[in-house]
Tab-separated table of C-alpha atoms in Angstrom:
chain	number	residue	atom	x	y	z
A	182	UNK	CA	84.725	11.623	-9.681
A	183	UNK	CA	85.752	9.921	-6.889
A	184	UNK	CA	88.197	12.892	-5.634
A	185	UNK	CA	86.331	15.875	-4.283
A	186	UNK	CA	89.651	17.993	-4.331
A	187	UNK	CA	90.415	16.848	-8.286
A	188	UNK	CA	86.960	17.653	-9.018
A	189	UNK	CA	87.175	21.358	-7.289
A	190	UNK	CA	90.492	21.914	-9.109
A	191	UNK	CA	89.494	20.740	-12.595
A	192	UNK	CA	86.124	22.565	-12.070
A	193	UNK	CA	87.775	25.962	-10.879
A	194	UNK	CA	90.414	25.771	-13.642
A	195	UNK	CA	87.894	25.241	-16.403
A	196	UNK	CA	85.821	28.067	-15.272
A	197	UNK	CA	88.891	30.462	-14.836
A	198	UNK	CA	90.082	29.394	-18.408
A	199	UNK	CA	86.905	30.034	-19.903
A	200	UNK	CA	86.507	33.454	-18.309
A	201	UNK	CA	89.828	34.267	-19.594
A	202	UNK	CA	89.187	33.133	-23.028
A	203	UNK	CA	85.986	34.951	-23.174
A	204	UNK	CA	87.781	38.058	-21.729
A	205	UNK	CA	90.638	37.739	-24.289
A	206	UNK	CA	88.136	37.172	-27.205
A	207	UNK	CA	86.105	40.238	-26.385
A	208	UNK	CA	89.453	42.300	-26.063
A	209	UNK	CA	90.665	40.897	-29.206
A	210	UNK	CA	87.511	42.076	-31.151
A	211	UNK	CA	87.509	45.450	-29.373
A	212	UNK	CA	91.314	45.753	-30.200
A	213	UNK	CA	90.813	44.934	-34.036
A	214	UNK	CA	87.936	47.385	-34.244
A	215	UNK	CA	90.037	50.110	-32.904
A	216	UNK	CA	93.050	48.983	-35.072
A	217	UNK	CA	91.062	48.893	-38.273
A	218	UNK	CA	89.518	52.402	-37.467
A	219	UNK	CA	92.985	53.765	-36.775
A	220	UNK	CA	94.419	52.170	-40.024
A	221	UNK	CA	91.439	53.390	-41.995
A	222	UNK	CA	92.031	57.084	-40.455
A	223	UNK	CA	95.477	56.768	-41.756
A	224	UNK	CA	94.338	55.859	-45.175
A	225	UNK	CA	91.712	58.695	-45.285
A	226	UNK	CA	94.839	61.052	-43.952
A	227	UNK	CA	97.044	59.625	-46.571
A	228	UNK	CA	94.408	60.291	-49.268
A	229	UNK	CA	93.909	63.993	-48.047
A	230	UNK	CA	97.658	64.643	-48.538
A	231	UNK	CA	97.554	63.299	-52.263
A	232	UNK	CA	94.639	65.649	-52.758
A	233	UNK	CA	96.346	68.897	-51.200
A	234	UNK	CA	99.739	68.307	-53.111
A	235	UNK	CA	100.476	69.601	-56.858
A	236	UNK	CA	99.242	67.369	-59.263
A	237	UNK	CA	102.443	65.210	-60.224
A	238	UNK	CA	103.940	65.190	-63.943
A	239	UNK	CA	103.179	61.554	-64.227
A	240	UNK	CA	106.674	60.279	-63.190
A	241	UNK	CA	106.417	57.215	-60.513
A	242	UNK	CA	108.315	58.027	-57.342
A	243	UNK	CA	110.948	55.439	-56.271
A	244	UNK	CA	108.877	54.160	-53.396
A	245	UNK	CA	108.644	50.470	-52.295
A	246	UNK	CA	106.261	50.326	-49.388
A	247	UNK	CA	104.915	46.809	-48.661
A	248	UNK	CA	102.066	48.205	-46.461
A	249	UNK	CA	100.645	51.043	-48.621
A	250	UNK	CA	100.186	52.041	-52.088
A	251	UNK	CA	98.461	54.479	-54.066
A	252	UNK	CA	97.162	55.961	-57.795
A	253	UNK	CA	96.525	59.662	-58.561
A	254	UNK	CA	94.342	60.117	-61.947
A	255	UNK	CA	93.598	63.389	-63.341
A	256	UNK	CA	90.284	64.362	-64.077
A	257	UNK	CA	90.659	63.228	-67.665
A	258	UNK	CA	91.074	59.755	-66.495
A	259	UNK	CA	94.904	59.521	-67.112
A	260	UNK	CA	97.134	57.762	-64.399
A	261	UNK	CA	99.603	60.756	-63.244
A	262	UNK	CA	101.198	58.694	-60.154
A	263	UNK	CA	101.260	55.325	-58.489
A	264	UNK	CA	103.221	53.440	-56.297
A	265	UNK	CA	105.121	50.304	-57.528
A	266	UNK	CA	102.479	47.916	-56.012
A	267	UNK	CA	99.688	49.449	-58.123
A	268	UNK	CA	99.073	48.384	-61.905
A	269	UNK	CA	100.152	50.619	-64.454
A	270	UNK	CA	96.331	51.323	-65.572
A	271	UNK	CA	93.980	53.423	-63.559
A	272	UNK	CA	91.830	51.297	-61.171
A	273	UNK	CA	88.068	51.464	-61.501
A	274	UNK	CA	86.603	51.711	-57.932
A	275	UNK	CA	83.606	53.090	-56.012
A	276	UNK	CA	84.130	56.204	-53.767
A	277	UNK	CA	85.020	55.410	-50.327
A	278	UNK	CA	86.291	52.297	-48.850
A	279	UNK	CA	86.268	48.988	-50.694
A	280	UNK	CA	88.403	45.686	-50.976
A	281	UNK	CA	90.169	44.205	-54.351
A	282	UNK	CA	92.949	41.953	-55.387
A	283	UNK	CA	95.905	43.533	-56.865
A	284	UNK	CA	99.375	41.806	-57.580
A	285	UNK	CA	98.293	38.552	-55.918
A	286	UNK	CA	97.281	40.429	-52.577
A	287	UNK	CA	93.985	41.239	-50.989
A	288	UNK	CA	94.104	45.251	-50.538
A	289	UNK	CA	91.749	47.571	-48.248
A	290	UNK	CA	91.331	50.830	-50.515
A	291	UNK	CA	90.161	54.143	-50.388
A	292	UNK	CA	89.075	56.350	-53.177
A	293	UNK	CA	88.608	60.159	-52.771
A	294	UNK	CA	87.965	62.910	-55.400
A	295	UNK	CA	89.126	66.747	-54.991
A	296	UNK	CA	92.107	68.917	-55.032
A	297	UNK	CA	93.219	71.570	-57.349
A	298	UNK	CA	93.236	70.656	-60.028
A	299	UNK	CA	90.433	67.885	-59.872
A	300	UNK	CA	92.146	64.441	-59.368
A	301	UNK	CA	91.176	61.161	-58.042
A	302	UNK	CA	93.188	59.467	-55.414
A	303	UNK	CA	93.342	55.938	-54.716
A	304	UNK	CA	95.320	54.584	-51.534
A	305	UNK	CA	95.399	50.840	-50.449
A	306	UNK	CA	96.727	48.756	-47.680
A	307	UNK	CA	97.411	44.992	-47.638
A	308	UNK	CA	95.098	43.063	-45.678
A	309	UNK	CA	97.240	40.230	-44.887
A	310	UNK	CA	99.418	42.600	-43.055
A	311	UNK	CA	96.642	43.696	-41.119
A	312	UNK	CA	95.871	40.020	-40.122
A	313	UNK	CA	99.332	39.518	-39.194
A	314	UNK	CA	99.102	42.346	-36.699
A	315	UNK	CA	95.708	40.921	-35.307
A	316	UNK	CA	97.761	37.561	-35.120
A	317	UNK	CA	100.360	39.218	-32.856
A	318	UNK	CA	97.551	40.950	-30.763
A	319	UNK	CA	96.166	37.483	-29.990
A	320	UNK	CA	99.381	35.769	-29.075
A	321	UNK	CA	100.303	38.511	-26.785
A	322	UNK	CA	97.112	38.123	-25.088
A	323	UNK	CA	96.742	34.337	-24.930
A	324	UNK	CA	100.198	33.493	-24.138
A	325	UNK	CA	100.539	35.057	-20.724
A	326	UNK	CA	96.990	33.164	-19.776
A	327	UNK	CA	98.836	29.919	-20.778
A	328	UNK	CA	101.772	30.702	-18.789
A	329	UNK	CA	100.016	31.457	-15.522
A	330	UNK	CA	97.870	28.266	-15.701
A	331	UNK	CA	100.417	26.089	-13.733
A	332	UNK	CA	100.939	28.542	-10.989
A	333	UNK	CA	97.059	29.089	-10.847
A	334	UNK	CA	96.488	25.332	-10.583
A	335	UNK	CA	99.049	25.060	-7.866
A	336	UNK	CA	97.453	27.708	-5.781
A	337	UNK	CA	94.106	26.204	-6.388
A	338	UNK	CA	95.254	22.738	-5.330
A	339	UNK	CA	96.821	24.437	-2.060
A	340	UNK	CA	93.646	26.390	-1.273
A	341	UNK	CA	91.173	23.529	-2.009
A	342	UNK	CA	93.100	21.321	0.449
A	343	UNK	CA	93.054	23.879	2.916
A	344	UNK	CA	89.604	24.314	2.414
A	345	UNK	CA	89.147	20.433	3.017
A	346	UNK	CA	91.063	20.116	5.759
A	347	UNK	CA	88.217	19.796	8.105
A	348	UNK	CA	86.980	16.621	6.189
A	349	UNK	CA	90.552	15.343	6.691
A	350	UNK	CA	90.433	15.717	10.501
A	351	UNK	CA	86.842	14.394	10.615
A	352	UNK	CA	88.080	11.197	8.575
A	353	UNK	CA	90.845	10.782	10.915
A	354	UNK	CA	88.648	10.973	13.786
A	355	UNK	CA	86.057	8.360	12.654
A	356	UNK	CA	88.970	6.147	11.501
A	357	UNK	CA	90.465	6.134	15.246
A	358	UNK	CA	87.249	5.219	16.879
A	359	UNK	CA	86.599	2.107	18.607
A	360	UNK	CA	83.631	-0.043	17.337
A	361	UNK	CA	82.170	0.313	20.682
A	362	UNK	CA	82.903	4.242	21.182
A	363	UNK	CA	79.670	6.178	20.517
A	364	UNK	CA	81.106	9.458	22.135
A	365	UNK	CA	80.126	12.612	20.079
A	366	UNK	CA	82.608	13.482	17.209
A	367	UNK	CA	84.017	16.937	17.673
A	368	UNK	CA	86.179	18.813	14.981
A	369	UNK	CA	88.144	21.963	16.125
A	370	UNK	CA	87.243	24.910	14.064
A	371	UNK	CA	84.554	23.181	11.933
A	372	UNK	CA	83.257	25.312	9.228
A	373	UNK	CA	79.667	26.163	8.915
A	374	UNK	CA	79.281	23.527	5.949
A	375	UNK	CA	80.659	20.800	7.999
A	376	UNK	CA	78.373	21.286	10.969
A	377	UNK	CA	75.046	19.611	9.824
A	378	UNK	CA	77.303	16.626	8.723
A	379	UNK	CA	78.858	16.457	12.497
A	380	UNK	CA	75.206	16.763	13.698
A	381	UNK	CA	74.217	13.913	11.698
A	382	UNK	CA	77.000	11.581	12.356
A	383	UNK	CA	76.444	12.465	16.556
A	384	UNK	CA	72.671	11.660	16.145
A	385	UNK	CA	73.537	8.455	14.454
A	386	UNK	CA	76.112	7.614	17.093
A	387	UNK	CA	73.658	8.378	19.856
A	388	UNK	CA	70.928	6.288	18.124
A	389	UNK	CA	73.528	3.393	17.813
A	390	UNK	CA	74.653	3.703	21.644
A	391	UNK	CA	70.740	3.773	22.591
A	392	UNK	CA	70.202	0.291	20.338
A	393	UNK	CA	73.547	-1.525	21.839
A	394	UNK	CA	72.624	-0.510	25.297
A	395	UNK	CA	69.131	-1.703	24.848
A	396	UNK	CA	70.714	-5.125	23.296
A	397	UNK	CA	72.947	-5.296	26.264
A	398	UNK	CA	70.312	-4.855	28.643
A	399	UNK	CA	68.014	-7.297	27.060
A	400	UNK	CA	70.273	-9.967	27.104
A	401	UNK	CA	71.492	-9.334	30.577
A	402	UNK	CA	67.911	-9.226	31.972
A	403	UNK	CA	66.781	-12.186	29.853
A	404	UNK	CA	69.505	-14.193	31.254
A	405	UNK	CA	69.094	-12.967	34.833
A	406	UNK	CA	65.173	-13.814	34.718
A	407	UNK	CA	65.651	-17.233	33.356
A	408	UNK	CA	67.936	-18.330	36.373
A	409	UNK	CA	64.900	-18.367	38.744
A	410	UNK	CA	62.713	-20.747	36.547
A	411	UNK	CA	65.712	-22.870	35.594
A	412	UNK	CA	66.456	-23.627	39.143
A	413	UNK	CA	63.089	-24.602	39.875
A	414	UNK	CA	62.797	-27.030	37.009
A	415	UNK	CA	66.018	-28.650	38.126
A	416	UNK	CA	64.505	-28.869	41.654
A	417	UNK	CA	61.621	-30.472	40.217
A	418	UNK	CA	63.602	-32.920	38.133
A	419	UNK	CA	65.510	-33.918	41.146
A	420	UNK	CA	62.214	-34.757	43.091
A	421	UNK	CA	60.803	-36.458	40.173
A	422	UNK	CA	63.813	-38.691	39.779
A	423	UNK	CA	63.094	-39.472	43.534
A	424	UNK	CA	59.760	-40.190	42.763
A	425	UNK	CA	60.116	-42.614	39.825
A	426	UNK	CA	60.558	-46.270	40.814
A	427	UNK	CA	62.539	-46.913	37.719
A	428	UNK	CA	65.190	-44.799	35.520
A	429	UNK	CA	63.810	-43.013	32.758
A	430	UNK	CA	65.808	-42.051	29.875
A	431	UNK	CA	63.417	-39.267	29.025
A	432	UNK	CA	64.014	-37.632	32.425
A	433	UNK	CA	67.985	-38.231	32.175
A	434	UNK	CA	67.881	-36.488	28.631
A	435	UNK	CA	65.730	-33.722	29.915
A	436	UNK	CA	68.002	-33.211	32.928
A	437	UNK	CA	71.002	-32.848	30.688
A	438	UNK	CA	69.228	-30.292	28.447
A	439	UNK	CA	68.207	-28.190	31.606
A	440	UNK	CA	71.978	-28.512	32.808
A	441	UNK	CA	73.007	-27.354	29.412
A	442	UNK	CA	70.456	-24.475	29.387
A	443	UNK	CA	71.619	-23.490	32.946
A	444	UNK	CA	75.091	-23.308	31.832
A	445	UNK	CA	74.225	-21.243	28.778
A	446	UNK	CA	72.258	-18.606	31.087
A	447	UNK	CA	75.408	-18.623	33.407
A	448	UNK	CA	77.814	-17.802	30.491
A	449	UNK	CA	75.494	-15.182	29.191
A	450	UNK	CA	75.466	-13.390	32.641
A	451	UNK	CA	79.196	-13.782	32.735
A	452	UNK	CA	79.578	-12.117	29.238
A	453	UNK	CA	77.696	-9.245	30.037
A	454	UNK	CA	79.185	-9.010	33.355
A	455	UNK	CA	82.804	-9.085	31.994
A	456	UNK	CA	82.258	-6.379	29.335
A	457	UNK	CA	85.051	-3.998	30.053
A	458	UNK	CA	82.641	-1.117	29.789
A	459	UNK	CA	80.483	-2.040	32.772
A	460	UNK	CA	82.565	-4.364	34.951
A	461	UNK	CA	83.205	-2.612	38.406
A	462	UNK	CA	87.046	-3.339	38.524
A	463	UNK	CA	88.658	-3.616	42.010
A	464	UNK	CA	92.360	-4.067	41.340
A	465	UNK	CA	94.775	-5.854	43.739
A	466	UNK	CA	98.026	-7.748	43.527
A	467	UNK	CA	97.073	-11.220	42.278
A	468	UNK	CA	99.707	-14.136	42.584
A	469	UNK	CA	98.772	-15.887	39.137
A	470	UNK	CA	100.017	-19.392	40.171
A	471	UNK	CA	98.002	-19.258	43.412
A	472	UNK	CA	95.158	-18.290	41.658
A	473	UNK	CA	95.429	-21.076	39.056
A	474	UNK	CA	96.054	-23.642	41.932
A	475	UNK	CA	92.829	-22.350	43.504
A	476	UNK	CA	90.753	-22.735	40.211
A	477	UNK	CA	92.319	-25.946	39.411
A	478	UNK	CA	91.155	-27.597	42.804
A	479	UNK	CA	87.657	-26.385	41.875
A	480	UNK	CA	87.816	-28.098	38.397
A	481	UNK	CA	89.868	-30.990	39.591
A	482	UNK	CA	86.684	-33.009	39.899
A	483	UNK	CA	85.961	-32.958	36.220
A	484	UNK	CA	89.608	-33.396	35.384
A	485	UNK	CA	90.157	-36.378	37.456
A	486	UNK	CA	87.036	-38.009	36.201
A	487	UNK	CA	88.371	-38.074	32.659
A	488	UNK	CA	91.665	-39.189	34.116
A	489	UNK	CA	93.761	-36.248	32.419
A	490	UNK	CA	97.055	-35.059	34.034
A	491	UNK	CA	97.145	-31.337	35.090
A	492	UNK	CA	100.534	-29.492	35.695
A	493	UNK	CA	101.190	-25.950	36.952
A	494	UNK	CA	104.661	-24.363	36.519
A	495	UNK	CA	106.155	-20.937	36.898
A	496	UNK	CA	104.862	-17.845	39.064
A	497	UNK	CA	104.007	-14.260	38.394
A	498	UNK	CA	102.137	-11.558	39.866
A	499	UNK	CA	99.935	-8.657	38.109
A	500	UNK	CA	97.537	-6.014	39.362
A	501	UNK	CA	94.135	-7.372	38.474
A	502	UNK	CA	90.661	-8.184	39.461
A	503	UNK	CA	90.547	-11.381	41.355
A	504	UNK	CA	86.950	-12.495	40.478
A	505	UNK	CA	87.495	-11.759	36.715
A	506	UNK	CA	90.977	-13.756	36.270
A	507	UNK	CA	89.430	-16.531	38.383
A	508	UNK	CA	86.814	-16.866	35.678
A	509	UNK	CA	89.465	-16.367	32.917
A	510	UNK	CA	91.481	-19.397	34.309
A	511	UNK	CA	88.444	-21.579	34.741
A	512	UNK	CA	87.197	-21.107	31.392
A	513	UNK	CA	90.603	-21.813	29.849
A	514	UNK	CA	90.992	-25.033	32.350
A	515	UNK	CA	87.435	-26.176	31.440
A	516	UNK	CA	87.868	-25.807	27.932
A	517	UNK	CA	90.770	-27.848	27.844
A	518	UNK	CA	89.217	-30.484	30.321
A	519	UNK	CA	86.107	-30.729	27.808
A	520	UNK	CA	87.791	-30.779	24.483
A	521	UNK	CA	90.896	-33.120	25.274
A	522	UNK	CA	90.639	-36.746	25.164
A	523	UNK	CA	90.536	-38.930	28.237
A	524	UNK	CA	94.167	-39.339	29.668
A	525	UNK	CA	95.332	-35.872	28.092
A	526	UNK	CA	97.689	-33.698	29.611
A	527	UNK	CA	97.046	-29.929	30.536
A	528	UNK	CA	99.784	-27.815	31.453
A	529	UNK	CA	99.346	-24.202	33.169
A	530	UNK	CA	102.564	-22.291	32.488
A	531	UNK	CA	103.218	-18.910	33.954
A	532	UNK	CA	106.103	-16.638	32.913
A	533	UNK	CA	107.255	-13.562	34.209
A	534	UNK	CA	109.405	-11.572	31.658
A	535	UNK	CA	110.416	-8.098	30.921
A	536	UNK	CA	107.353	-7.654	28.444
A	537	UNK	CA	105.207	-8.854	31.271
A	538	UNK	CA	103.284	-11.942	32.898
A	539	UNK	CA	102.186	-14.436	30.612
A	540	UNK	CA	99.650	-17.242	31.463
A	541	UNK	CA	99.139	-20.134	28.849
A	542	UNK	CA	96.926	-23.054	29.176
A	543	UNK	CA	98.110	-26.177	26.900
A	544	UNK	CA	96.417	-29.306	26.193
A	545	UNK	CA	97.251	-32.593	24.122
A	546	UNK	CA	94.064	-32.644	22.446
A	547	UNK	CA	93.083	-32.444	18.709
A	548	UNK	CA	93.907	-28.678	18.497
A	549	UNK	CA	91.816	-26.519	16.371
A	550	UNK	CA	91.875	-26.401	12.508
A	551	UNK	CA	93.993	-23.209	11.334
A	552	UNK	CA	91.136	-21.791	9.313
A	553	UNK	CA	88.741	-21.676	12.318
A	554	UNK	CA	91.419	-20.133	14.871
A	555	UNK	CA	90.197	-16.649	14.381
A	556	UNK	CA	86.499	-17.585	14.221
A	557	UNK	CA	86.645	-19.281	17.698
A	558	UNK	CA	86.609	-16.106	19.574
A	559	UNK	CA	83.253	-15.274	18.086
A	560	UNK	CA	80.023	-15.514	20.406
A	561	UNK	CA	78.190	-18.784	20.278
A	562	UNK	CA	80.632	-20.301	17.347
A	563	UNK	CA	81.805	-24.018	18.143
A	564	UNK	CA	84.100	-25.783	15.872
A	565	UNK	CA	81.680	-28.420	14.394
A	566	UNK	CA	78.751	-26.948	15.832
A	567	UNK	CA	76.594	-29.088	18.117
A	568	UNK	CA	78.441	-31.980	16.664
A	569	UNK	CA	81.621	-31.486	18.004
A	570	UNK	CA	84.084	-34.687	17.624
A	571	UNK	CA	84.549	-34.518	21.300
A	572	UNK	CA	80.673	-34.986	21.971
A	573	UNK	CA	80.894	-32.516	24.632
A	574	UNK	CA	78.140	-29.762	25.111
A	575	UNK	CA	78.754	-26.221	24.967
A	576	UNK	CA	77.478	-22.680	23.905
A	577	UNK	CA	80.451	-21.130	22.251
A	578	UNK	CA	80.862	-18.163	24.911
A	579	UNK	CA	83.819	-19.255	26.792
A	580	UNK	CA	86.620	-17.835	24.774
A	581	UNK	CA	84.447	-14.567	24.126
A	582	UNK	CA	84.363	-14.208	28.060
A	583	UNK	CA	88.142	-14.709	28.454
A	584	UNK	CA	88.664	-12.040	25.767
A	585	UNK	CA	86.425	-9.785	27.635
A	586	UNK	CA	88.534	-10.284	30.788
A	587	UNK	CA	91.871	-9.972	28.963
A	588	UNK	CA	90.774	-6.455	27.297
A	589	UNK	CA	89.501	-5.506	31.024
A	590	UNK	CA	93.275	-6.118	31.900
A	591	UNK	CA	94.730	-4.395	28.909
A	592	UNK	CA	96.355	-8.182	27.885
A	593	UNK	CA	96.311	-9.919	24.724
A	594	UNK	CA	94.746	-13.207	23.887
A	595	UNK	CA	96.443	-15.706	21.636
A	596	UNK	CA	95.677	-18.902	20.383
A	597	UNK	CA	97.837	-21.362	18.406
A	598	UNK	CA	98.003	-25.277	17.885
A	599	UNK	CA	100.934	-26.783	19.263
A	600	UNK	CA	103.862	-28.305	16.935
A	601	UNK	CA	103.473	-31.577	18.887
A	602	UNK	CA	99.633	-31.600	18.935
A	603	UNK	CA	97.193	-29.967	21.037
A	604	UNK	CA	95.957	-26.209	21.687
A	605	UNK	CA	97.876	-23.401	23.496
A	606	UNK	CA	96.001	-20.305	24.713
A	607	UNK	CA	97.938	-17.639	26.150
A	608	UNK	CA	97.164	-14.549	27.859
A	609	UNK	CA	100.119	-11.802	27.572
A	610	UNK	CA	99.701	-9.206	30.329
A	611	UNK	CA	101.489	-5.746	29.196
A	612	UNK	CA	104.301	-4.608	31.661
A	613	UNK	CA	103.512	-0.961	31.356
A	614	UNK	CA	99.838	-1.890	31.999
A	615	UNK	CA	100.661	-3.520	35.029
A	616	UNK	CA	102.575	-0.400	36.181
A	617	UNK	CA	99.453	1.591	35.337
A	618	UNK	CA	97.128	-0.601	37.464
A	619	UNK	CA	99.512	-0.348	40.251
A	620	UNK	CA	99.091	3.358	40.351
A	621	UNK	CA	95.291	2.866	39.949
A	622	UNK	CA	95.276	0.228	42.822
A	623	UNK	CA	93.466	1.158	45.659
A	624	UNK	CA	96.061	2.543	48.391
A	625	UNK	CA	98.456	3.255	46.051
A	626	UNK	CA	100.103	6.866	45.984
């Protein structure tokens, strides 16, 4: 059963009903034994009454008892007195209690001898009336139990729900945790039975935190340690190119691969440094238009080499980290430069609205297939893999770095294909976030 609450409700009600049934059955049997004893005593007293009275003259009394009947027989075996339910001839019964059929009914009978003059007295009681009395006893004991079952079920449902409220709070806490939040889970007023579960969850979170930290440090340390040997290889390649008398195709391919490897290492380092949990933020007022012009100047050589048209429109200011935002704009511009064809248009649009500042980079390239728009943010994922139709090399980390920096600034990253062709990448900064950043900025009050 999937619902623990439903399982406890059904189990408790089943146990309650079973215990009530056993108690009712025991009470019924005890009551019936007591009732039979009382009815037998009543028959015995009735027989004693007939033994003590004068012997009747043989006329039948005008009685019509449904429950009890009798016969009085003298010592010569002649029937001297009887009730209307009894036959006109003397019954032949053993002394004491017995059961027999008379007049279409089953009777409980008692035969006693004695009196002055000597006589035999038979008194009887119908068994079906006794059973009817027993049925009344059963119904009186079972009906109250059935009537209180819905009330008991509701109380059990509420009590079980109250007892499981700690599990509900724990589920709410776990559901609200971020994927990178490994802090211990604490449930207020947690019962003793839930504490081992909390301890196990917190130990698991602690191990996951340590494992993720080792993975982050390994990536960062590996990338950092690779920078020196790659720089040395690039120097050696430069010297080798100068020593060779003729161009070498293999040397050029090797130089391109080393440059690609150096780019990958730099992107890995940027990805680690831009992690919102580790980045040492230094907030200041940033003029997005001025920053975009500065970054565009740095990228202009590559843009001009592909004869692309770059434009910048609008202006806005936000509270942010200059270095991180510079990396964000540079990644967006270089992506537009690399994946747009020669002669394409690249537009940097900055808007300042009531909802906050927005920075968009649009290009007139081929865009991204809709099915892959969500995946291009994944690390090392590239549209078309190593065979991108643009022929440009890349490592698939640029948008991951942009997303890190957007998260660092509490901004939202949005990618969409333009109706007229090309890709639009926008970073929407929240107005209230800007306000909070202003409060956090150095020198602010």
